[in-house]
CSV table of C-alpha atoms and ligand atoms in Angstrom, one decimal:
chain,number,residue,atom,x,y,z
O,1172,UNK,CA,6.4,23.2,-49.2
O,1173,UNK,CA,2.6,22.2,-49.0
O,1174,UNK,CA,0.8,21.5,-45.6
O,1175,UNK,CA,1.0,17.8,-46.3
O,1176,UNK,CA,4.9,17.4,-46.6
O,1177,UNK,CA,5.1,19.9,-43.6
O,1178,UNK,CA,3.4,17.5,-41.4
O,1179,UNK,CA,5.3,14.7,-42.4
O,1180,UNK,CA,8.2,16.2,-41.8
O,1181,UNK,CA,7.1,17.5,-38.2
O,1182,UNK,CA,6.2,13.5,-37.8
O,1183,UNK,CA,9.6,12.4,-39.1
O,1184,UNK,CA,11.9,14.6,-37.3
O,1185,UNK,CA,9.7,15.5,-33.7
O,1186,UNK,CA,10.9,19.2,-34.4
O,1187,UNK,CA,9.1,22.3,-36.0
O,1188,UNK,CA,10.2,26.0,-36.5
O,1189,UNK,CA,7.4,28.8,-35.7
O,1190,UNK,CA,6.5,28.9,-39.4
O,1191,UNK,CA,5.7,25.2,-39.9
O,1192,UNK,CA,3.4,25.0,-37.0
O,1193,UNK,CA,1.3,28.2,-38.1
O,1194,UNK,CA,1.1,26.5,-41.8
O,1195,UNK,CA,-0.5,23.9,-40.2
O,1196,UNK,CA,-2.6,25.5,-37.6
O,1197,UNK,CA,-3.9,27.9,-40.5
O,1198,UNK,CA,-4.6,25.3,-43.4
O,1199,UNK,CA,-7.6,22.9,-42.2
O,1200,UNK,CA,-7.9,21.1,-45.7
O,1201,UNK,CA,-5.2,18.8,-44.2
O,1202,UNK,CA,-6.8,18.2,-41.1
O,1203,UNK,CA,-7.6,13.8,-41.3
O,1204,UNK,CA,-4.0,13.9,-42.8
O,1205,UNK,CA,-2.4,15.5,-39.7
O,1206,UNK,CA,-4.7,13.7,-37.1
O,1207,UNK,CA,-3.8,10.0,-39.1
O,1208,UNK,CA,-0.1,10.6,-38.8
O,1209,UNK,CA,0.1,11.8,-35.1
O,1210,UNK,CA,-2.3,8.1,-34.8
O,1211,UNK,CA,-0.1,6.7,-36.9
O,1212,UNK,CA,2.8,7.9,-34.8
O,1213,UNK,CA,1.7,7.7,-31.4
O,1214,UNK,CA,0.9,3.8,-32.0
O,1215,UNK,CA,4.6,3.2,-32.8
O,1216,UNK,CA,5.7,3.6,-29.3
O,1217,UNK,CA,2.3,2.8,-27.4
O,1218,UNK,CA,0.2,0.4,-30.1
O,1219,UNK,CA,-3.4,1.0,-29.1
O,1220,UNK,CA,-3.3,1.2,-25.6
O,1221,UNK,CA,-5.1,3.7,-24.0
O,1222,UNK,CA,-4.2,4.2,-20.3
O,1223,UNK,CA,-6.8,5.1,-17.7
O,1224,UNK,CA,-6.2,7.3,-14.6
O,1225,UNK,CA,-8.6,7.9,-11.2
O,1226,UNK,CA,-9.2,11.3,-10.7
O,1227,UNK,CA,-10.3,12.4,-6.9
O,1228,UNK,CA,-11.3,15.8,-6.9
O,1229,UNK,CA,-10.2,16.2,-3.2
O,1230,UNK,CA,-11.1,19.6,-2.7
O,1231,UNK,CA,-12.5,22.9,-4.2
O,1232,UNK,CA,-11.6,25.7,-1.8
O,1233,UNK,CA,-9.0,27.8,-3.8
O,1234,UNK,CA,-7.1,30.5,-2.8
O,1235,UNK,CA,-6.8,31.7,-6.4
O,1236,UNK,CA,-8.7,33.7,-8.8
O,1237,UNK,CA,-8.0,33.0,-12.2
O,1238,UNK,CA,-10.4,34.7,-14.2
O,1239,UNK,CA,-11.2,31.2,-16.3
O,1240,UNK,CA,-11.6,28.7,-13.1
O,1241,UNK,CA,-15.5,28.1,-11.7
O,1242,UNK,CA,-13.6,27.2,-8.6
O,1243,UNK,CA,-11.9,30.7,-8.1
O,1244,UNK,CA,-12.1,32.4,-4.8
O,1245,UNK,CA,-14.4,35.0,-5.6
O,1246,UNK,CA,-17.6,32.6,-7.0
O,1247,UNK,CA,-20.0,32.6,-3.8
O,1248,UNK,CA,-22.3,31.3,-6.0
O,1249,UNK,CA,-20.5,27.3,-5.0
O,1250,UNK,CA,-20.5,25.5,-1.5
O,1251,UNK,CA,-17.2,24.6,-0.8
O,1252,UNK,CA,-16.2,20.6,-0.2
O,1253,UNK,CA,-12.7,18.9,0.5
O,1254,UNK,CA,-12.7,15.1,1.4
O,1255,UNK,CA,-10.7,13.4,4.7
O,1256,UNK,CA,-8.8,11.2,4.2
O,1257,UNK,CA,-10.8,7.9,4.6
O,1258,UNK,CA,-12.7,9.3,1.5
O,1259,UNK,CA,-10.0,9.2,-0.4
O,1260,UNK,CA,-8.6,5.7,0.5
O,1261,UNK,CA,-12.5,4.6,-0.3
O,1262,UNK,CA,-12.3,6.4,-3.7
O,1263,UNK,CA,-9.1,4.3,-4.2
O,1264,UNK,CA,-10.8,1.1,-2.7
O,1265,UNK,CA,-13.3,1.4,-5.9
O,1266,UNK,CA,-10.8,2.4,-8.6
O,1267,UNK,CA,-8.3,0.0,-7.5
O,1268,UNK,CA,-11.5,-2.4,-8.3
O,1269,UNK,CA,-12.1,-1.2,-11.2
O,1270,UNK,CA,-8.5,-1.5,-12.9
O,1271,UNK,CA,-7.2,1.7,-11.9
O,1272,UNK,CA,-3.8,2.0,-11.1
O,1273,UNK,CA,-2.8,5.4,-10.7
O,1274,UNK,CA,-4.7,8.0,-8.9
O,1275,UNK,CA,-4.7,11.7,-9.2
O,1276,UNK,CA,-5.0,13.7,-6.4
O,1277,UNK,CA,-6.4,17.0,-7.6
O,1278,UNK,CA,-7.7,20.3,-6.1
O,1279,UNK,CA,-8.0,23.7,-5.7
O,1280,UNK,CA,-5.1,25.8,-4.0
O,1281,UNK,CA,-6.3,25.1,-0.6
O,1282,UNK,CA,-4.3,25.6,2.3
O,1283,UNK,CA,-5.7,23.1,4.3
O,1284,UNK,CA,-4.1,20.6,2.3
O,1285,UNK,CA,-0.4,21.4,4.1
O,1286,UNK,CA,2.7,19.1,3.1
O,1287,UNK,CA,1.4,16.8,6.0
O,1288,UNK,CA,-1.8,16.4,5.7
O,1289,UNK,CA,-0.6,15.9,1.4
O,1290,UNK,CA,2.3,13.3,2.6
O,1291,UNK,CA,0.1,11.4,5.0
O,1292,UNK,CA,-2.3,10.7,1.9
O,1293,UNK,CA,0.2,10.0,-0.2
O,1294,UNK,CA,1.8,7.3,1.9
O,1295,UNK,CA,-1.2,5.6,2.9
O,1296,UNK,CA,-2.4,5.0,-0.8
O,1297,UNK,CA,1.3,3.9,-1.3
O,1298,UNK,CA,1.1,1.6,1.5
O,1299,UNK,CA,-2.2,0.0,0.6
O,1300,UNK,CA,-1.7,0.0,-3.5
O,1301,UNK,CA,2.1,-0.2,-3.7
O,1302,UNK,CA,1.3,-1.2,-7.5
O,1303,UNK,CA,-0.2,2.3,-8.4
O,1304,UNK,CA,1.2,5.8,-9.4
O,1305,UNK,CA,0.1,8.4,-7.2
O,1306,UNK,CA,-0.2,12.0,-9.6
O,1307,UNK,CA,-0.8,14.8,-7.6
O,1308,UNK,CA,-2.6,18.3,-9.2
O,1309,UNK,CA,-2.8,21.0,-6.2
O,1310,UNK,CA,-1.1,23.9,-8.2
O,1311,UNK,CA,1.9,25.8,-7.4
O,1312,UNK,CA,3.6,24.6,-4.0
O,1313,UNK,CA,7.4,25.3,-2.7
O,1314,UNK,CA,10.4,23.7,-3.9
O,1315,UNK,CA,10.5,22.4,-0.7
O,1316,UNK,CA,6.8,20.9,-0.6
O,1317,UNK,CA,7.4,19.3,-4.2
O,1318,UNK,CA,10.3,17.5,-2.5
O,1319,UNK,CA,8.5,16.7,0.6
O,1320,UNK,CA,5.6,14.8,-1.4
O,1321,UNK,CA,7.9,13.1,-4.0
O,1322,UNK,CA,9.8,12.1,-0.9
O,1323,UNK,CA,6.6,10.4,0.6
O,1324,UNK,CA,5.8,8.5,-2.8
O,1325,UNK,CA,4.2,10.9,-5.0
O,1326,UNK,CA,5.6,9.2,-8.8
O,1327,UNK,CA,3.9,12.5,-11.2
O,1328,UNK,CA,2.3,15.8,-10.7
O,1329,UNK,CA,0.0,17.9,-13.4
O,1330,UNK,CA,0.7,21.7,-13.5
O,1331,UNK,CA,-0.7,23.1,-16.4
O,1332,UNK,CA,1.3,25.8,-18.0
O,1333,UNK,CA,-2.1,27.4,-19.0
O,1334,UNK,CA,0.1,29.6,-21.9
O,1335,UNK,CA,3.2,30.3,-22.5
O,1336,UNK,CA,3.1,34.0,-23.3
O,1337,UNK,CA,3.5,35.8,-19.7
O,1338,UNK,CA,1.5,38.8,-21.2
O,1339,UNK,CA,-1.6,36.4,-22.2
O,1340,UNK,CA,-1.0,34.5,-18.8
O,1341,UNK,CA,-1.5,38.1,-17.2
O,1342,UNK,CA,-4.7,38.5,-18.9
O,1343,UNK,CA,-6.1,35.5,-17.5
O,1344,UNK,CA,-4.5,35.5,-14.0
O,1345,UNK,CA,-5.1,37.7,-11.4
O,1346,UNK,CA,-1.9,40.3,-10.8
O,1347,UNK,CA,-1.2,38.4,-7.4
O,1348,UNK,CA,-0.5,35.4,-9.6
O,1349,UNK,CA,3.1,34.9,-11.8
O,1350,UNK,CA,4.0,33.9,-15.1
O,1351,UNK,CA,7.6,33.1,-13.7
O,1352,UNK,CA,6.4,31.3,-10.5
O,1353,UNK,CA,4.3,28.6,-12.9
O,1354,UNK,CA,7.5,28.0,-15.5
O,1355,UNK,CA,10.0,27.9,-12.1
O,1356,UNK,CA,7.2,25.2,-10.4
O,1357,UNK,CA,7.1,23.4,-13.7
O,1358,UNK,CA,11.2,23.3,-13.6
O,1359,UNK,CA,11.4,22.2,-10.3
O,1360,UNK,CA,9.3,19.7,-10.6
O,1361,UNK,CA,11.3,17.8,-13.5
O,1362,UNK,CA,14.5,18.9,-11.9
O,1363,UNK,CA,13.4,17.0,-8.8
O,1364,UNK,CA,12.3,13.7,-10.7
O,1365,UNK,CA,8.6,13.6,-11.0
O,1366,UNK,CA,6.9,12.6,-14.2
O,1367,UNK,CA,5.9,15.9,-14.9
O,1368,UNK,CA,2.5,17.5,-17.2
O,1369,UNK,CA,2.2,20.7,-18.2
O,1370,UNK,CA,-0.5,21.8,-20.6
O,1371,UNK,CA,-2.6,24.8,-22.0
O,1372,UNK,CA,-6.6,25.6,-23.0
O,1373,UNK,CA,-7.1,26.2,-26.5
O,1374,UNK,CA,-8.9,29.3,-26.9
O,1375,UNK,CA,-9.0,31.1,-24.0
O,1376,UNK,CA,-10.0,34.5,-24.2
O,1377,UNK,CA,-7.6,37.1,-26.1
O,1378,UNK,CA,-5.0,33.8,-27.1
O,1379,UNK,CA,-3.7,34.7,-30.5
O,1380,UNK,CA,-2.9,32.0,-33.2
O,1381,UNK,CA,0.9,33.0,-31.9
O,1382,UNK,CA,0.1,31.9,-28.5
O,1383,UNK,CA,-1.3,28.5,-29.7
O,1384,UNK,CA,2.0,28.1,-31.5
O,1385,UNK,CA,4.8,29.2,-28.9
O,1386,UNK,CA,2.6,26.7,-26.1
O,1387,UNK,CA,3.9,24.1,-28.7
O,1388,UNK,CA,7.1,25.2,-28.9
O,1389,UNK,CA,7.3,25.4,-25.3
O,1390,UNK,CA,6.3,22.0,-24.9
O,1391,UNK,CA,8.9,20.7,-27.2
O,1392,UNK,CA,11.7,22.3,-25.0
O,1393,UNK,CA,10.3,21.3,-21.4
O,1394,UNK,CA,9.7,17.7,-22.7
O,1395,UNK,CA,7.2,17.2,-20.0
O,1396,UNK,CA,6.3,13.5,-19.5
O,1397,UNK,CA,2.5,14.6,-19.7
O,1398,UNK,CA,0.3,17.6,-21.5
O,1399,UNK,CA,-3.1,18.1,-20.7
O,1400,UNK,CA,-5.1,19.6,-23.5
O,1401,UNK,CA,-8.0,21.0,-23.4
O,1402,UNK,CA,-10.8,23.8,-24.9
O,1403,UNK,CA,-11.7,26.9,-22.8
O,1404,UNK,CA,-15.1,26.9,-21.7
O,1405,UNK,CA,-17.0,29.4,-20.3
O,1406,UNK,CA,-18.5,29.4,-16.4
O,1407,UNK,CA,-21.1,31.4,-15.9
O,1408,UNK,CA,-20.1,32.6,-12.3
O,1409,UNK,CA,-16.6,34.0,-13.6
O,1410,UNK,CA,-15.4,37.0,-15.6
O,1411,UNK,CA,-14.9,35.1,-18.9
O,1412,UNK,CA,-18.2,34.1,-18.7
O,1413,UNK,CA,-19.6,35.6,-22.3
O,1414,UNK,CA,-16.4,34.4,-23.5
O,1415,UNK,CA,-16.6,32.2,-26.7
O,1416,UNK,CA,-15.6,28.4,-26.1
O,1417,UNK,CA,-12.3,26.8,-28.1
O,1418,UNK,CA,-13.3,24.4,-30.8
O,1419,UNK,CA,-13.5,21.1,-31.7
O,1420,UNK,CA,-11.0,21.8,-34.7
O,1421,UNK,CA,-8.3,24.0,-32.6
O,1422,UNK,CA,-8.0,21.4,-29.9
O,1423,UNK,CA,-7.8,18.1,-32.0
O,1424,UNK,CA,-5.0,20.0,-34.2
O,1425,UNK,CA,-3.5,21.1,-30.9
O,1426,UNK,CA,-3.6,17.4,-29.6
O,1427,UNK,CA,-2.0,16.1,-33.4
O,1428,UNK,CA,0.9,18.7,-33.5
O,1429,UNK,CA,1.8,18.3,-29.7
O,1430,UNK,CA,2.3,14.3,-30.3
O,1431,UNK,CA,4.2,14.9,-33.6
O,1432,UNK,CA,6.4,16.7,-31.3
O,1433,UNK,CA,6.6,14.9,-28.3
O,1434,UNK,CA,6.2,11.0,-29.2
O,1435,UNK,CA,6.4,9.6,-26.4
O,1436,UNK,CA,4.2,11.8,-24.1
O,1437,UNK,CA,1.2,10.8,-22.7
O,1438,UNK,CA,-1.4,13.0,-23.5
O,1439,UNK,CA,-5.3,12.7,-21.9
O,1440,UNK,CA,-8.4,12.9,-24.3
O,1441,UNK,CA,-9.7,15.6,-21.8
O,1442,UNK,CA,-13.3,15.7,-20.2
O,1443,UNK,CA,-13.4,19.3,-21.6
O,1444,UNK,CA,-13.1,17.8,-25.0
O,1445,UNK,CA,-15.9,15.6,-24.2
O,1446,UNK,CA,-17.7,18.5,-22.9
O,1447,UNK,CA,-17.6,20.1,-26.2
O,1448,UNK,CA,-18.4,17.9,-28.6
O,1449,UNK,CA,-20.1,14.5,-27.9
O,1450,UNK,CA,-17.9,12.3,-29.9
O,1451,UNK,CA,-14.8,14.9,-28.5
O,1452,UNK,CA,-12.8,12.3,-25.9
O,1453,UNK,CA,-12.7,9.6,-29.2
O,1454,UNK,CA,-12.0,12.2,-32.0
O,1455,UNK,CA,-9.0,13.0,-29.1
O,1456,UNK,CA,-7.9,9.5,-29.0
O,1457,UNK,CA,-8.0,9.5,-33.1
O,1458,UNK,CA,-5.7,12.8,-32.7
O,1459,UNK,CA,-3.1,11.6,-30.6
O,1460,UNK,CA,-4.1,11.1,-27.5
O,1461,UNK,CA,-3.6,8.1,-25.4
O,1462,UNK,CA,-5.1,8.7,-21.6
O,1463,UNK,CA,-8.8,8.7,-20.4
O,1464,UNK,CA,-8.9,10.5,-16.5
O,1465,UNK,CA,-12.4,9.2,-15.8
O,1466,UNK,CA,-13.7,10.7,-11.7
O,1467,UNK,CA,-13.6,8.8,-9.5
O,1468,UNK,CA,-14.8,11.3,-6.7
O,1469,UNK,CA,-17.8,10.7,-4.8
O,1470,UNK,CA,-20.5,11.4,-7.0
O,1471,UNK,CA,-22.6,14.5,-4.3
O,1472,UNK,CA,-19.8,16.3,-4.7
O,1473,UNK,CA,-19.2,16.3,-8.3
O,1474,UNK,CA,-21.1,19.3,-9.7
O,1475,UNK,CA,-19.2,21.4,-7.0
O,1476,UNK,CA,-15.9,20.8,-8.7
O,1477,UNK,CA,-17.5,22.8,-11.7
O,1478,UNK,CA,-14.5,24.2,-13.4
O,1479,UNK,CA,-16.3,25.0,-16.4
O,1480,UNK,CA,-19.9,25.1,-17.6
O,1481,UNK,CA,-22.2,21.6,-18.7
O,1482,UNK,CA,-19.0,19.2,-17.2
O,1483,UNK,CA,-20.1,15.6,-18.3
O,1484,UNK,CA,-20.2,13.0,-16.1
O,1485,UNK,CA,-21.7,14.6,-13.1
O,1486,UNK,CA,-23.9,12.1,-12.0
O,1487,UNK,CA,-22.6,8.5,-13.1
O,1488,UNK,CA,-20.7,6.6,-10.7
O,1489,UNK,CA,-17.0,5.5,-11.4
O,1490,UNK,CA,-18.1,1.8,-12.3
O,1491,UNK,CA,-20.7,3.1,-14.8
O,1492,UNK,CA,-17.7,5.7,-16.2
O,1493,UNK,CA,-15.4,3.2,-16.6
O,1494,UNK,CA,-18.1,0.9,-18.6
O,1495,UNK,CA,-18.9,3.9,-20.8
O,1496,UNK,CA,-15.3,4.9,-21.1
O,1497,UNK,CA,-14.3,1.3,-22.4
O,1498,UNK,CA,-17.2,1.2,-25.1
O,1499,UNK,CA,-15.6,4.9,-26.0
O,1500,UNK,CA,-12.2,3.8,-26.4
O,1501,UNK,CA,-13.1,0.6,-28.4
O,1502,UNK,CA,-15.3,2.4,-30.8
O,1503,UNK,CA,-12.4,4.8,-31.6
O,1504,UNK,CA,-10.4,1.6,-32.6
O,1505,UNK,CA,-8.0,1.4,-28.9
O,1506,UNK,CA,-7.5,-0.7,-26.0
O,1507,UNK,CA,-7.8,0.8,-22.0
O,1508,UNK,CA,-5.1,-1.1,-20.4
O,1509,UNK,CA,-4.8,-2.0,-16.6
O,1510,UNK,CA,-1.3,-0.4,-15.5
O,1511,UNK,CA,0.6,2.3,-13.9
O,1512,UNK,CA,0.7,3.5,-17.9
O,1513,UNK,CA,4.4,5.2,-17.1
O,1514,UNK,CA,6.1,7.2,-19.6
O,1515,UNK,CA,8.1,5.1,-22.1
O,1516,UNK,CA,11.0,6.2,-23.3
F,1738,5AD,N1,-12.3,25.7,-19.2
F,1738,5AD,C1,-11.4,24.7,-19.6
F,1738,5AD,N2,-10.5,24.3,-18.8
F,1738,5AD,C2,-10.4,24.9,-17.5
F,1738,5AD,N3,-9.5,24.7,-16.6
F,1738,5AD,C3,-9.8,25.6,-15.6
F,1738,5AD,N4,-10.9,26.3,-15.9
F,1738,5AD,C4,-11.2,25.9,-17.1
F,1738,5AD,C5,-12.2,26.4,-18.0
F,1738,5AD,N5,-13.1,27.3,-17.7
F,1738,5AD,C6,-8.4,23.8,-16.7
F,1738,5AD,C7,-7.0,24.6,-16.4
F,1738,5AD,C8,-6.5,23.9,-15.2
F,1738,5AD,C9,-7.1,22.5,-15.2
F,1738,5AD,C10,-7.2,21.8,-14.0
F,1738,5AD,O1,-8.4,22.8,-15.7
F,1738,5AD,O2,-6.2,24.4,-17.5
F,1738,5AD,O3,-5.1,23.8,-15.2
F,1739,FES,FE1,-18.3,9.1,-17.5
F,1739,FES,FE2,-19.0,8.2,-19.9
F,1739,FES,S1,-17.1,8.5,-19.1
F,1739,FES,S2,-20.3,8.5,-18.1
């Protein structure tokens, strides 16, 4: 079978074996054909819309240390921020202005954010914008903190698998850090009803064309609601920091394949992508994608939440992103929608 009638045949039944996906991945002369039918198929169930979420960058104390993340616990090179809670109802205030409705609440792994302090957020954003989805990104918590957030309103939460080989995942973790912990969080986390998003980096340092294709394959059996995308990119103040980038190339095929697989998901065009490549968040869109997760966080403390070297966006205010962001997503041929954008089935 030829690269062509393997891809139509991952769009036509949403299921590929190991082989199928490495054709693909290793053949780039089929490249427009494979972006064009993930487009093709991703506008069956959502048409052009393109959904839009708020993303506060609450804090950036971590108490982590993966070797990839700017934001580890070992860069002293960073000052450390976290935002009160009025902040975060006035980052709100001007999304909700904007058309957002959902918020994601993201950080580091910091421990002042306690299932209290995270509830009390939770339920005053719900209060004031009962139309919104709150999504909340703070890395691996307890069974019984997931429960105690979801419980206080909380609709999705982002935990990025990162890879789904436990030896890679060791190479890029610290040893304090567990492969099992992240896939029993991720399992929890659908068990207990969220909308749930996993997600990897393509090309991260010693991932092997293997990798790329079991993080697929892992995908397709979680069926997360969400997967975040996006390429590895260097920070100077970490280990990986004379690491290569991921590509263009790997992460739009990435992006293709994972919506062949999983239809309905919703999928960001990532700031990464954008990072790499000028024209990278609309070449996403092209590829399958169908979220934008434009900052909304206050704008002095946006180069602190540096998880990666040359982050876009740093100094334009929400309004002016979600201006720029609309002229992006109509040039690549979509639509930004104002709603909660929920998963459809
Ligand atoms: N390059 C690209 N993505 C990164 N992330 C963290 N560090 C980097 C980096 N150097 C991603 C991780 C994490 C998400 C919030 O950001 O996948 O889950
Ligand atoms: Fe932020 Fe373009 S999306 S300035």
């Amino acid at each position: 079978m030829n690269t062509k009638e393997i891809i139509d045949r991952i769009a036509t039944d949403h299921f590929a074996e190991k082989e199928d996906i490495l054709a693909v991945i290793q053949d780039n002369s089929n490249d427009e054909y494979l972006f064009e039918s993930a487009d093709r198929v991703r506008r069956e169930i959502y048409g052009t819309d393109v959904f839009i979420r708020g993303l506060i960058e609450i804090s950036n104390y971590c108490k982590n240390n993966c070797l990839y993340c700017g934001i580890r616990r070992d860069n002293r090179e960073i000052s450390r921020y976290r935002l009160t809670e009025p902040d975060i109802l006035l980052c709100c205030d001007t999304g909700y202005e904007l058309g957002f409705r959902t918020f994601v609440i993201q950080g580091g792994e910091d421990i002042y954010f306690s299932d209290d302090v995270l509830c009390s957020i939770i339920k005053k954003i719900k209060e004031k914008y009962p139309d919104c989805a709150v999504t909340i990104s703070m890395g691996e918590r307890s069974e019984e903190s997931y429960k105690k957030l979801f419980s206080a309103g909380a609709d999705r939460y982002l935990l990025r698998h990162e890879t789904s080989s436990k030896e890679h995942y060791e190479k890029l973790h610290p040893e304090e850090m567990s492969f099992e912990n992240r896939m029993k969080c991720l399992k929890t986390l659908k068990q207990i009803g969220y909308q749930t998003g996993a997600g990897f980096m393509v090309g991260s340092p010693y991932q092997t064309k293997e990798n790329l294709v079991s993080d697929l394959l892992f995908l397709k059996e979680l069926e997360p609601e969400m997967a975040g995308i996006g390429p590895f990119i260097a920070h100077k103040d970490t280990p990986f920091r004379d690491c290569k980038n991921g590509s263009l190339r790997d992460t739009l095929v990435m992006v293709a394949l994972t919506r062949l697989l999983l239809p309905h998901a919703l999928i960001p065009s990532t700031t990464a992508l954008g990072t790499i490549d000028p024209k990278g968040r609309e070449l996403g869109l092209k590829a399958g994608a169908n979220v934008v997760m434009p900052n909304l966080s206050p704008v002095k403390f946006r180069k602190l939440y540096a998880l990666y070297d040359n982050k876009i966006c740093m100094g334009d205010e929400a309004a002016e992103c979600r201006k720029c962001l609309e002229r992006r997503v109509e040039s690549a041929g979509y639509k930004i929608v104002t709603d909660r954008g929920d998963w459809r089935a």
